[in-house]
Amino acid sequence: MKPYRWIRRVGLAIGMGFLAPVAVAQVAPGGPVTPYVDPAKAYLFAHMTKEHYGVLYYSVSLDGLHWTRINGGRPVSQDYHGHASIARGGDGRFYLVGNKGDDDPLIRFWVSDDLIRWTPFGTYRPDLKDIPDHPHALQRIGAPKLYFDKPSGQFLLTWHTPSIEGTPEDPERYWASQRTLYVQSKDLKTFDEKPRRLFTWDMATIDTIIQPDDKGGYCAIIKDERYPSYDWTTGKTVRMSCAANLLGPYPLPGASLSPNFREAPTLVRAPNAADWLLYYEQYAGTSYGLSMAPTLHGPWYQVSGNSGVPEWNRYEMPAGTRHGSMIGITRQQYDALLNAFPNP
C-alpha cells in the first residue's frame, strides 16, 4: 500500500459554472510506509550494550529497520569480549574478532558454523614497533574488525592504534593520533609480517569497515576522529572513501554521512536490494542513527527513528544498544537463532 497526500488542483465543478478545487492522490515522501520483507532474508546484529561494554548480545530483524533483542535481553556468549565484528570466510564458516580491551596485546578470534555456538579459534599479536608512517605507536589495539575478500581469498583485519598519550589538559590528542592499521591472512593463523597503515592521509580514523563498491572496487567507511570545529566540520562523523583496490590508495573521504559525534558504522543492503542502510551509534549508547542511499555513492539522507513519536519513525533499535556489526542471514538461520535464544 502506497502512502498518499492530498493536493488541491483546480477543476470544473459540473453544473456549478465555476472552477473549484478537486483532491488528487499523489505519493507523499513523509507518509506511512510498510517496509519490504523478503521471505528468504533476515538480519543479525551482533553488538554490545550500554550496561555491558564488550559483551556479546544479539538483535534480529526481518526488514533491516525494526530490531528485536533476543535471548530475553541476555548475552549470547560468556566467552566473547570486544567490539563484535563478523565475517563469513571462504569455507562458509563465520569468524568473530575481538579483544579484552585496547591494552590487550592479543587480537582474538572465534569460529561458528551456525552463529549460535562460538568456539575459540586463535590469537594474533601484532608487532606495533616501527610501523611505516606511524612512528612511536603505542601498545593499543582499538576495535579490531574483519572483512573477507572473496576475489583474493584473504581476510583483511583492521584496527586503530594511537601514537600519543592523552593528558587531562588535552585528552583529544590521544584520539587525534589514531590511525587505521591492517594485516592480511588467508586462514587467521598466519599473518603479514608487519601491520601497515591503510590510509595515507594525515587524519585520525577509527572504526573502519570495508564494503565492495556497487560500481566496482571497494569503499572504506570510517569515523573521522578529529574533534569538530569550524576548520574540521566533519570531525566525529562517519565518512566514506572508495578505491579500485582493497588496499587503496584511498582518496580523502567525502562528505559526512552522519551528524557529529557518531561512530561504529555498520552497513547492510535492504531486503529490496535497492537501498543501503548505514547505521551508526550516537555514543555512548545514547541512540542509533540511520542513513540511507540507493548506491554507496549516494544520495544519502538521514532517516528518522527512535524519536518517541511512532508516526515519525522509520526504524526502531532496542534502547541501550551499542556498536557491533550487522550481517544478512537466511530466514532459516533467523528461525534457528530464535529457537536457540528465545524471548520469554
mmCIF file of C-alpha atoms in Angstrom:
data_model
loop_
_atom_site.group_PDB
_atom_site.id
_atom_site.type_symbol
_atom_site.label_atom_id
_atom_site.label_comp_id
_atom_site.label_asym_id
_atom_site.label_seq_id
_atom_site.Cartn_x
_atom_site.Cartn_y
_atom_site.Cartn_z
ATOM 1 C CA MET A 1 0.000 0.000 0.000
ATOM 2 C CA LYS A 2 1.421 3.378 -1.017
ATOM 3 C CA PRO A 3 1.244 6.482 1.168
ATOM 4 C CA TYR A 4 -0.704 9.468 -0.139
ATOM 5 C CA ARG A 5 -1.166 13.137 0.442
ATOM 6 C CA TRP A 6 -3.951 15.293 -0.949
ATOM 7 C CA ILE A 7 -3.045 18.077 -3.372
ATOM 8 C CA ARG A 8 -5.591 20.736 -4.312
ATOM 9 C CA ARG A 9 -5.928 21.138 -8.072
ATOM 10 C CA VAL A 10 -8.303 23.406 -9.983
ATOM 11 C CA GLY A 11 -11.044 21.528 -11.899
ATOM 12 C CA LEU A 12 -14.511 22.295 -13.282
ATOM 13 C CA ALA A 13 -17.327 21.624 -10.827
ATOM 14 C CA ILE A 14 -20.069 20.208 -13.018
ATOM 15 C CA GLY A 15 -23.252 22.250 -13.013
ATOM 16 C CA MET A 16 -21.838 24.988 -10.785
ATOM 17 C CA GLY A 17 -20.398 27.164 -13.509
ATOM 18 C CA PHE A 18 -17.136 27.961 -11.703
ATOM 19 C CA LEU A 19 -13.753 26.439 -11.005
ATOM 20 C CA ALA A 20 -13.446 24.507 -7.729
ATOM 21 C CA PRO A 21 -10.566 22.573 -6.153
ATOM 22 C CA VAL A 22 -10.516 18.819 -6.699
ATOM 23 C CA ALA A 23 -8.491 16.395 -4.487
ATOM 24 C CA VAL A 24 -5.943 14.253 -6.359
ATOM 25 C CA ALA A 25 -3.947 11.460 -4.657
ATOM 26 C CA GLN A 26 -0.153 11.516 -5.040
ATOM 27 C CA VAL A 27 2.663 9.715 -3.255
ATOM 28 C CA ALA A 28 3.925 11.521 -0.157
ATOM 29 C CA PRO A 29 7.554 11.036 0.965
ATOM 30 C CA GLY A 30 6.544 11.501 4.605
ATOM 31 C CA GLY A 31 3.542 9.215 4.627
ATOM 32 C CA PRO A 32 3.260 5.866 6.407
ATOM 33 C CA VAL A 33 5.233 3.045 4.821
ATOM 34 C CA THR A 34 5.186 -0.718 5.090
ATOM 35 C CA PRO A 35 8.806 -1.958 4.894
ATOM 36 C CA TYR A 36 9.536 -4.654 2.336
ATOM 37 C CA VAL A 37 10.261 -8.127 3.738
ATOM 38 C CA ASP A 38 11.814 -10.897 1.671
ATOM 39 C CA PRO A 39 10.569 -14.297 2.881
ATOM 40 C CA ALA A 40 14.076 -15.740 2.398
ATOM 41 C CA LYS A 41 16.080 -12.978 4.114
ATOM 42 C CA ALA A 42 16.729 -11.621 7.605
ATOM 43 C CA TYR A 43 19.445 -9.779 9.557
ATOM 44 C CA LEU A 44 21.595 -10.323 12.649
ATOM 45 C CA PHE A 45 23.126 -7.507 14.671
ATOM 46 C CA ALA A 46 25.905 -8.737 16.980
ATOM 47 C CA HIS A 47 26.561 -5.934 19.449
ATOM 48 C CA MET A 48 27.314 -4.813 22.993
ATOM 49 C CA THR A 49 25.087 -2.747 25.287
ATOM 50 C CA LYS A 50 25.480 0.418 27.289
ATOM 51 C CA GLU A 51 25.239 -1.560 30.529
ATOM 52 C CA HIS A 52 27.703 -4.300 29.493
ATOM 53 C CA TYR A 53 30.508 -2.919 27.359
ATOM 54 C CA GLY A 54 32.247 -5.519 25.191
ATOM 55 C CA VAL A 55 29.779 -8.336 25.957
ATOM 56 C CA LEU A 56 28.071 -10.128 23.056
ATOM 57 C CA TYR A 57 24.318 -9.635 22.509
ATOM 58 C CA TYR A 58 22.123 -10.384 19.513
ATOM 59 C CA SER A 59 19.331 -8.390 17.905
ATOM 60 C CA VAL A 60 17.498 -9.558 14.776
ATOM 61 C CA SER A 61 15.336 -8.019 12.068
ATOM 62 C CA LEU A 62 13.285 -9.135 9.080
ATOM 63 C CA ASP A 63 13.226 -5.780 7.282
ATOM 64 C CA GLY A 64 16.586 -4.285 8.317
ATOM 65 C CA LEU A 65 14.746 -1.438 10.045
ATOM 66 C CA HIS A 66 12.946 -2.825 13.083
ATOM 67 C CA TRP A 67 15.186 -4.712 15.502
ATOM 68 C CA THR A 68 14.401 -7.025 18.414
ATOM 69 C CA ARG A 69 16.899 -8.153 21.043
ATOM 70 C CA ILE A 70 16.742 -11.906 21.613
ATOM 71 C CA ASN A 71 17.642 -14.328 24.422
ATOM 72 C CA GLY A 72 15.458 -12.321 26.781
ATOM 73 C CA GLY A 73 17.945 -9.451 26.557
ATOM 74 C CA ARG A 74 20.756 -11.596 27.984
ATOM 75 C CA PRO A 75 24.236 -12.128 26.469
ATOM 76 C CA VAL A 76 24.609 -14.954 23.954
ATOM 77 C CA SER A 77 28.218 -15.789 24.901
ATOM 78 C CA GLN A 78 30.062 -15.949 28.209
ATOM 79 C CA ASP A 79 33.448 -16.112 26.492
ATOM 80 C CA TYR A 80 33.497 -13.338 23.905
ATOM 81 C CA HIS A 81 34.656 -9.777 24.603
ATOM 82 C CA GLY A 82 35.174 -6.947 22.158
ATOM 83 C CA HIS A 83 33.531 -4.790 19.510
ATOM 84 C CA ALA A 84 31.767 -7.615 17.680
ATOM 85 C CA SER A 85 32.744 -7.946 14.009
ATOM 86 C CA ILE A 86 31.679 -10.999 11.997
ATOM 87 C CA ALA A 87 32.934 -12.106 8.576
ATOM 88 C CA ARG A 88 31.979 -15.224 6.636
ATOM 89 C CA GLY A 89 35.054 -16.987 5.299
ATOM 90 C CA GLY A 90 35.515 -18.818 2.039
ATOM 91 C CA ASP A 91 34.803 -22.087 3.879
ATOM 92 C CA GLY A 92 31.280 -20.895 4.717
ATOM 93 C CA ARG A 93 32.014 -20.598 8.431
ATOM 94 C CA PHE A 94 31.563 -17.415 10.446
ATOM 95 C CA TYR A 95 34.537 -15.740 12.121
ATOM 96 C CA LEU A 96 34.247 -13.291 15.010
ATOM 97 C CA VAL A 97 37.023 -10.978 16.191
ATOM 98 C CA GLY A 98 37.512 -9.125 19.477
ATOM 99 C CA ASN A 99 39.902 -8.371 22.319
ATOM 100 C CA LYS A 100 39.714 -7.892 26.066
ATOM 101 C CA GLY A 101 40.435 -4.164 25.800
ATOM 102 C CA ASP A 102 42.600 -1.658 23.983
ATOM 103 C CA ASP A 103 45.570 -2.623 26.173
ATOM 104 C CA ASP A 104 45.178 -6.334 25.359
ATOM 105 C CA PRO A 105 48.218 -7.247 23.213
ATOM 106 C CA LEU A 106 46.257 -10.032 21.512
ATOM 107 C CA ILE A 107 43.556 -9.909 18.849
ATOM 108 C CA ARG A 108 41.295 -12.914 19.426
ATOM 109 C CA PHE A 109 39.199 -14.989 17.025
ATOM 110 C CA TRP A 110 36.204 -17.287 17.393
ATOM 111 C CA VAL A 111 34.542 -19.503 14.768
ATOM 112 C CA SER A 112 30.992 -20.779 14.317
ATOM 113 C CA ASP A 113 29.104 -22.933 11.836
ATOM 114 C CA ASP A 114 25.682 -21.635 12.857
ATOM 115 C CA LEU A 115 26.099 -18.245 14.649
ATOM 116 C CA ILE A 116 24.824 -19.960 17.799
ATOM 117 C CA ARG A 117 27.905 -21.692 19.248
ATOM 118 C CA TRP A 118 31.207 -19.801 19.113
ATOM 119 C CA THR A 119 34.496 -21.684 19.613
ATOM 120 C CA PRO A 120 37.889 -20.015 20.255
ATOM 121 C CA PHE A 121 39.880 -20.175 17.031
ATOM 122 C CA GLY A 122 43.195 -18.500 17.803
ATOM 123 C CA THR A 123 45.001 -15.247 18.519
ATOM 124 C CA TYR A 124 47.246 -12.790 16.731
ATOM 125 C CA ARG A 125 49.767 -10.470 18.389
ATOM 126 C CA PRO A 126 50.628 -7.559 16.079
ATOM 127 C CA ASP A 127 54.103 -6.083 16.264
ATOM 128 C CA LEU A 128 53.408 -2.375 16.714
ATOM 129 C CA LYS A 129 57.054 -1.285 16.701
ATOM 130 C CA ASP A 130 58.452 0.708 13.784
ATOM 131 C CA ILE A 131 55.267 0.808 11.728
ATOM 132 C CA PRO A 132 55.905 2.695 8.466
ATOM 133 C CA ASP A 133 54.449 6.234 8.578
ATOM 134 C CA HIS A 134 53.197 5.702 12.140
ATOM 135 C CA PRO A 135 56.255 6.033 14.397
ATOM 136 C CA HIS A 136 56.073 5.632 18.168
ATOM 137 C CA ALA A 137 52.833 3.661 18.032
ATOM 138 C CA LEU A 138 51.500 2.880 21.496
ATOM 139 C CA GLN A 139 50.669 -0.668 22.544
ATOM 140 C CA ARG A 140 46.947 -0.083 21.997
ATOM 141 C CA ILE A 141 44.616 -2.083 19.746
ATOM 142 C CA GLY A 142 41.228 -0.478 19.220
ATOM 143 C CA ALA A 143 38.125 -2.268 17.880
ATOM 144 C CA PRO A 144 39.607 -4.950 15.586
ATOM 145 C CA LYS A 145 37.358 -5.711 12.604
ATOM 146 C CA LEU A 146 37.241 -8.472 9.989
ATOM 147 C CA TYR A 147 36.451 -8.405 6.292
ATOM 148 C CA PHE A 148 36.742 -11.427 3.966
ATOM 149 C CA ASP A 149 37.673 -10.560 0.406
ATOM 150 C CA LYS A 150 36.298 -13.215 -1.967
ATOM 151 C CA PRO A 151 38.442 -12.305 -5.031
ATOM 152 C CA SER A 152 41.729 -12.727 -3.140
ATOM 153 C CA GLY A 153 40.507 -15.348 -0.660
ATOM 154 C CA GLN A 154 42.035 -13.327 2.171
ATOM 155 C CA PHE A 155 40.824 -11.796 5.400
ATOM 156 C CA LEU A 156 41.554 -8.122 5.974
ATOM 157 C CA LEU A 157 42.000 -7.435 9.697
ATOM 158 C CA THR A 158 41.859 -3.746 10.676
ATOM 159 C CA TRP A 159 42.073 -1.831 13.940
ATOM 160 C CA HIS A 160 43.163 1.603 15.177
ATOM 161 C CA THR A 161 46.298 2.441 17.145
ATOM 162 C CA PRO A 162 47.384 5.836 18.579
ATOM 163 C CA SER A 163 50.876 7.268 18.877
ATOM 164 C CA ILE A 164 50.416 9.974 21.554
ATOM 165 C CA GLU A 165 49.240 9.578 25.130
ATOM 166 C CA GLY A 166 46.376 11.779 26.276
ATOM 167 C CA THR A 167 46.625 14.171 29.184
ATOM 168 C CA PRO A 168 43.984 15.713 31.467
ATOM 169 C CA GLU A 169 44.702 19.052 29.792
ATOM 170 C CA ASP A 170 44.486 17.623 26.265
ATOM 171 C CA PRO A 171 42.712 14.243 26.134
ATOM 172 C CA GLU A 172 41.872 14.699 22.454
ATOM 173 C CA ARG A 173 45.467 14.472 21.299
ATOM 174 C CA TYR A 174 45.280 10.729 22.023
ATOM 175 C CA TRP A 175 42.290 10.337 19.696
ATOM 176 C CA ALA A 176 43.773 12.695 17.119
ATOM 177 C CA SER A 177 46.775 10.366 16.813
ATOM 178 C CA GLN A 178 44.689 7.276 15.936
ATOM 179 C CA ARG A 179 45.418 5.660 12.580
ATOM 180 C CA THR A 180 43.833 2.620 10.915
ATOM 181 C CA LEU A 181 46.238 -0.319 10.628
ATOM 182 C CA TYR A 182 45.784 -3.608 8.800
ATOM 183 C CA VAL A 183 47.212 -7.040 8.077
ATOM 184 C CA GLN A 184 46.009 -9.783 5.728
ATOM 185 C CA SER A 185 45.643 -13.509 6.289
ATOM 186 C CA LYS A 186 44.269 -16.453 4.330
ATOM 187 C CA ASP A 187 43.396 -18.511 7.401
ATOM 188 C CA LEU A 188 43.624 -16.262 10.519
ATOM 189 C CA LYS A 189 46.523 -18.455 11.588
ATOM 190 C CA THR A 190 49.380 -16.852 9.643
ATOM 191 C CA PHE A 191 49.564 -13.103 9.024
ATOM 192 C CA ASP A 192 51.562 -10.494 7.177
ATOM 193 C CA GLU A 193 54.881 -9.800 8.810
ATOM 194 C CA LYS A 194 54.106 -6.214 9.722
ATOM 195 C CA PRO A 195 50.970 -4.089 10.202
ATOM 196 C CA ARG A 196 50.688 -1.118 7.866
ATOM 197 C CA ARG A 197 48.555 1.980 7.594
ATOM 198 C CA LEU A 198 45.514 1.561 5.374
ATOM 199 C CA PHE A 199 45.205 5.282 4.562
ATOM 200 C CA THR A 200 47.925 7.776 3.680
ATOM 201 C CA TRP A 201 46.024 10.897 4.756
ATOM 202 C CA ASP A 202 47.112 12.801 7.836
ATOM 203 C CA MET A 203 43.759 12.382 9.567
ATOM 204 C CA ALA A 204 42.672 10.460 12.642
ATOM 205 C CA THR A 205 40.481 7.482 11.762
ATOM 206 C CA ILE A 206 38.857 4.693 13.763
ATOM 207 C CA ASP A 207 36.118 2.049 13.302
ATOM 208 C CA THR A 208 36.974 1.297 9.657
ATOM 209 C CA ILE A 209 34.815 -1.211 7.775
ATOM 210 C CA ILE A 210 35.066 -2.329 4.142
ATOM 211 C CA GLN A 211 32.262 -2.866 1.620
ATOM 212 C CA PRO A 212 32.583 -3.886 -2.068
ATOM 213 C CA ASP A 213 31.510 -0.967 -4.231
ATOM 214 C CA ASP A 214 28.384 -1.188 -6.398
ATOM 215 C CA LYS A 215 30.434 0.222 -9.271
ATOM 216 C CA GLY A 216 33.478 -1.988 -8.747
ATOM 217 C CA GLY A 217 36.323 -1.686 -6.266
ATOM 218 C CA TYR A 218 35.890 -1.114 -2.555
ATOM 219 C CA CYS A 219 34.553 1.514 -0.171
ATOM 220 C CA ALA A 220 36.034 2.153 3.269
ATOM 221 C CA ILE A 221 33.555 3.555 5.778
ATOM 222 C CA ILE A 222 35.411 5.332 8.570
ATOM 223 C CA LYS A 223 34.917 7.592 11.542
ATOM 224 C CA ASP A 224 36.731 10.921 11.160
ATOM 225 C CA GLU A 225 38.183 11.030 14.673
ATOM 226 C CA ARG A 226 39.206 14.689 14.705
ATOM 227 C CA TYR A 227 37.308 16.883 17.133
ATOM 228 C CA PRO A 228 34.788 19.031 15.220
ATOM 229 C CA SER A 229 35.481 22.719 14.766
ATOM 230 C CA TYR A 230 34.984 25.411 12.152
ATOM 231 C CA ASP A 231 38.127 24.057 10.470
ATOM 232 C CA TRP A 232 37.056 20.387 10.765
ATOM 233 C CA THR A 233 33.284 20.396 10.430
ATOM 234 C CA THR A 234 33.396 16.676 9.587
ATOM 235 C CA GLY A 235 35.011 15.801 12.919
ATOM 236 C CA LYS A 236 33.498 12.822 14.785
ATOM 237 C CA THR A 237 31.295 11.869 11.806
ATOM 238 C CA VAL A 238 31.019 8.798 9.588
ATOM 239 C CA ARG A 239 32.510 9.270 6.109
ATOM 240 C CA MET A 240 33.393 7.140 3.090
ATOM 241 C CA SER A 241 36.266 6.731 0.641
ATOM 242 C CA CYS A 242 36.211 4.415 -2.394
ATOM 243 C CA ALA A 243 39.131 2.929 -4.317
ATOM 244 C CA ALA A 244 39.737 0.481 -7.145
ATOM 245 C CA ASN A 245 41.727 -1.899 -4.957
ATOM 246 C CA LEU A 246 41.159 -3.322 -1.490
ATOM 247 C CA LEU A 247 44.358 -1.769 -0.123
ATOM 248 C CA GLY A 248 43.861 1.513 -1.973
ATOM 249 C CA PRO A 249 45.173 4.047 -2.461
ATOM 250 C CA TYR A 250 42.041 5.593 -0.973
ATOM 251 C CA PRO A 251 41.390 9.293 -1.698
ATOM 252 C CA LEU A 252 40.332 11.641 1.063
ATOM 253 C CA PRO A 253 36.840 10.666 2.247
ATOM 254 C CA GLY A 254 33.775 12.533 1.086
ATOM 255 C CA ALA A 255 31.123 14.491 2.942
ATOM 256 C CA SER A 256 29.749 13.385 6.294
ATOM 257 C CA LEU A 257 27.125 10.642 6.147
ATOM 258 C CA SER A 258 26.116 11.201 9.768
ATOM 259 C CA PRO A 259 25.822 14.043 12.278
ATOM 260 C CA ASN A 260 28.789 14.864 14.523
ATOM 261 C CA PHE A 261 29.603 12.586 17.454
ATOM 262 C CA ARG A 262 28.643 9.351 15.711
ATOM 263 C CA GLU A 263 30.815 6.250 15.376
ATOM 264 C CA ALA A 264 30.923 2.466 14.851
ATOM 265 C CA PRO A 265 29.320 2.323 11.383
ATOM 266 C CA THR A 266 27.778 -0.907 10.155
ATOM 267 C CA LEU A 267 26.221 -1.383 6.733
ATOM 268 C CA VAL A 268 23.690 -3.779 5.182
ATOM 269 C CA ARG A 269 21.733 -3.981 1.953
ATOM 270 C CA ALA A 270 17.969 -3.660 2.468
ATOM 271 C CA PRO A 271 15.874 -6.726 1.548
ATOM 272 C CA ASN A 272 14.552 -4.949 -1.546
ATOM 273 C CA ALA A 273 18.177 -4.823 -2.839
ATOM 274 C CA ALA A 274 17.513 -1.179 -3.731
ATOM 275 C CA ASP A 275 18.756 0.624 -0.595
ATOM 276 C CA TRP A 276 21.883 0.701 1.560
ATOM 277 C CA LEU A 277 21.262 1.012 5.305
ATOM 278 C CA LEU A 278 24.149 2.653 7.183
ATOM 279 C CA TYR A 279 23.773 2.549 10.966
ATOM 280 C CA TYR A 280 25.961 4.399 13.470
ATOM 281 C CA GLU A 281 25.973 4.971 17.201
ATOM 282 C CA GLN A 282 25.443 8.278 18.956
ATOM 283 C CA TYR A 283 27.881 7.478 21.697
ATOM 284 C CA ALA A 284 27.971 6.480 24.404
ATOM 285 C CA GLY A 285 24.880 4.346 23.984
ATOM 286 C CA THR A 286 22.538 7.316 23.556
ATOM 287 C CA SER A 287 20.809 6.067 20.405
ATOM 288 C CA TYR A 288 21.371 4.610 16.951
ATOM 289 C CA GLY A 289 21.121 6.655 13.772
ATOM 290 C CA LEU A 290 20.484 5.545 10.197
ATOM 291 C CA SER A 291 21.373 6.971 6.807
ATOM 292 C CA MET A 292 20.045 5.515 3.568
ATOM 293 C CA ALA A 293 21.083 5.640 -0.099
ATOM 294 C CA PRO A 294 20.338 3.724 -3.320
ATOM 295 C CA THR A 295 24.075 3.304 -4.032
ATOM 296 C CA LEU A 296 27.187 3.713 -1.939
ATOM 297 C CA HIS A 297 27.813 6.937 -3.843
ATOM 298 C CA GLY A 298 24.503 8.397 -2.682
ATOM 299 C CA PRO A 299 22.450 10.425 -2.439
ATOM 300 C CA TRP A 300 22.457 9.802 1.328
ATOM 301 C CA TYR A 301 19.871 11.107 3.771
ATOM 302 C CA GLN A 302 19.226 10.595 7.471
ATOM 303 C CA VAL A 303 16.204 8.531 8.430
ATOM 304 C CA SER A 304 14.010 9.284 11.452
ATOM 305 C CA GLY A 305 13.827 6.648 14.158
ATOM 306 C CA ASN A 306 13.777 6.137 17.931
ATOM 307 C CA SER A 307 12.159 9.571 18.158
ATOM 308 C CA GLY A 308 9.464 8.701 20.675
ATOM 309 C CA VAL A 309 6.844 9.690 18.098
ATOM 310 C CA PRO A 310 5.805 6.460 16.336
ATOM 311 C CA GLU A 311 4.355 8.132 13.247
ATOM 312 C CA TRP A 312 7.713 9.794 12.569
ATOM 313 C CA ASN A 313 9.783 6.643 12.920
ATOM 314 C CA ARG A 314 11.054 4.574 10.013
ATOM 315 C CA TYR A 315 13.253 2.303 12.159
ATOM 316 C CA GLU A 316 13.484 1.137 15.777
ATOM 317 C CA MET A 317 16.526 -0.070 17.731
ATOM 318 C CA PRO A 318 16.368 -1.503 21.283
ATOM 319 C CA ALA A 319 17.401 1.056 23.900
ATOM 320 C CA GLY A 320 20.976 0.852 25.133
ATOM 321 C CA THR A 321 22.314 -0.888 22.016
ATOM 322 C CA ARG A 322 25.983 -0.167 21.407
ATOM 323 C CA HIS A 323 28.216 -0.923 18.492
ATOM 324 C CA GLY A 324 28.880 -4.168 16.684
ATOM 325 C CA SER A 325 28.226 -5.472 13.190
ATOM 326 C CA MET A 326 25.173 -6.358 11.111
ATOM 327 C CA ILE A 327 25.120 -9.197 8.603
ATOM 328 C CA GLY A 328 22.491 -10.614 6.290
ATOM 329 C CA ILE A 329 21.283 -14.112 7.185
ATOM 330 C CA THR A 330 18.749 -16.550 5.771
ATOM 331 C CA ARG A 331 15.268 -16.998 7.199
ATOM 332 C CA GLN A 332 16.304 -20.485 8.296
ATOM 333 C CA GLN A 333 19.219 -19.035 10.269
ATOM 334 C CA TYR A 334 16.888 -16.429 11.739
ATOM 335 C CA ASP A 335 14.465 -19.136 12.898
ATOM 336 C CA ALA A 336 17.339 -21.176 14.353
ATOM 337 C CA LEU A 337 18.580 -18.144 16.326
ATOM 338 C CA LEU A 338 15.105 -17.508 17.752
ATOM 339 C CA ASN A 339 14.867 -21.161 18.720
ATOM 340 C CA ALA A 340 18.306 -21.162 20.380
ATOM 341 C CA PHE A 341 17.877 -17.771 22.070
ATOM 342 C CA PRO A 342 14.116 -17.405 22.693
ATOM 343 C CA ASN A 343 12.467 -14.425 24.295
ATOM 344 C CA PRO A 344 10.039 -15.121 27.155
#
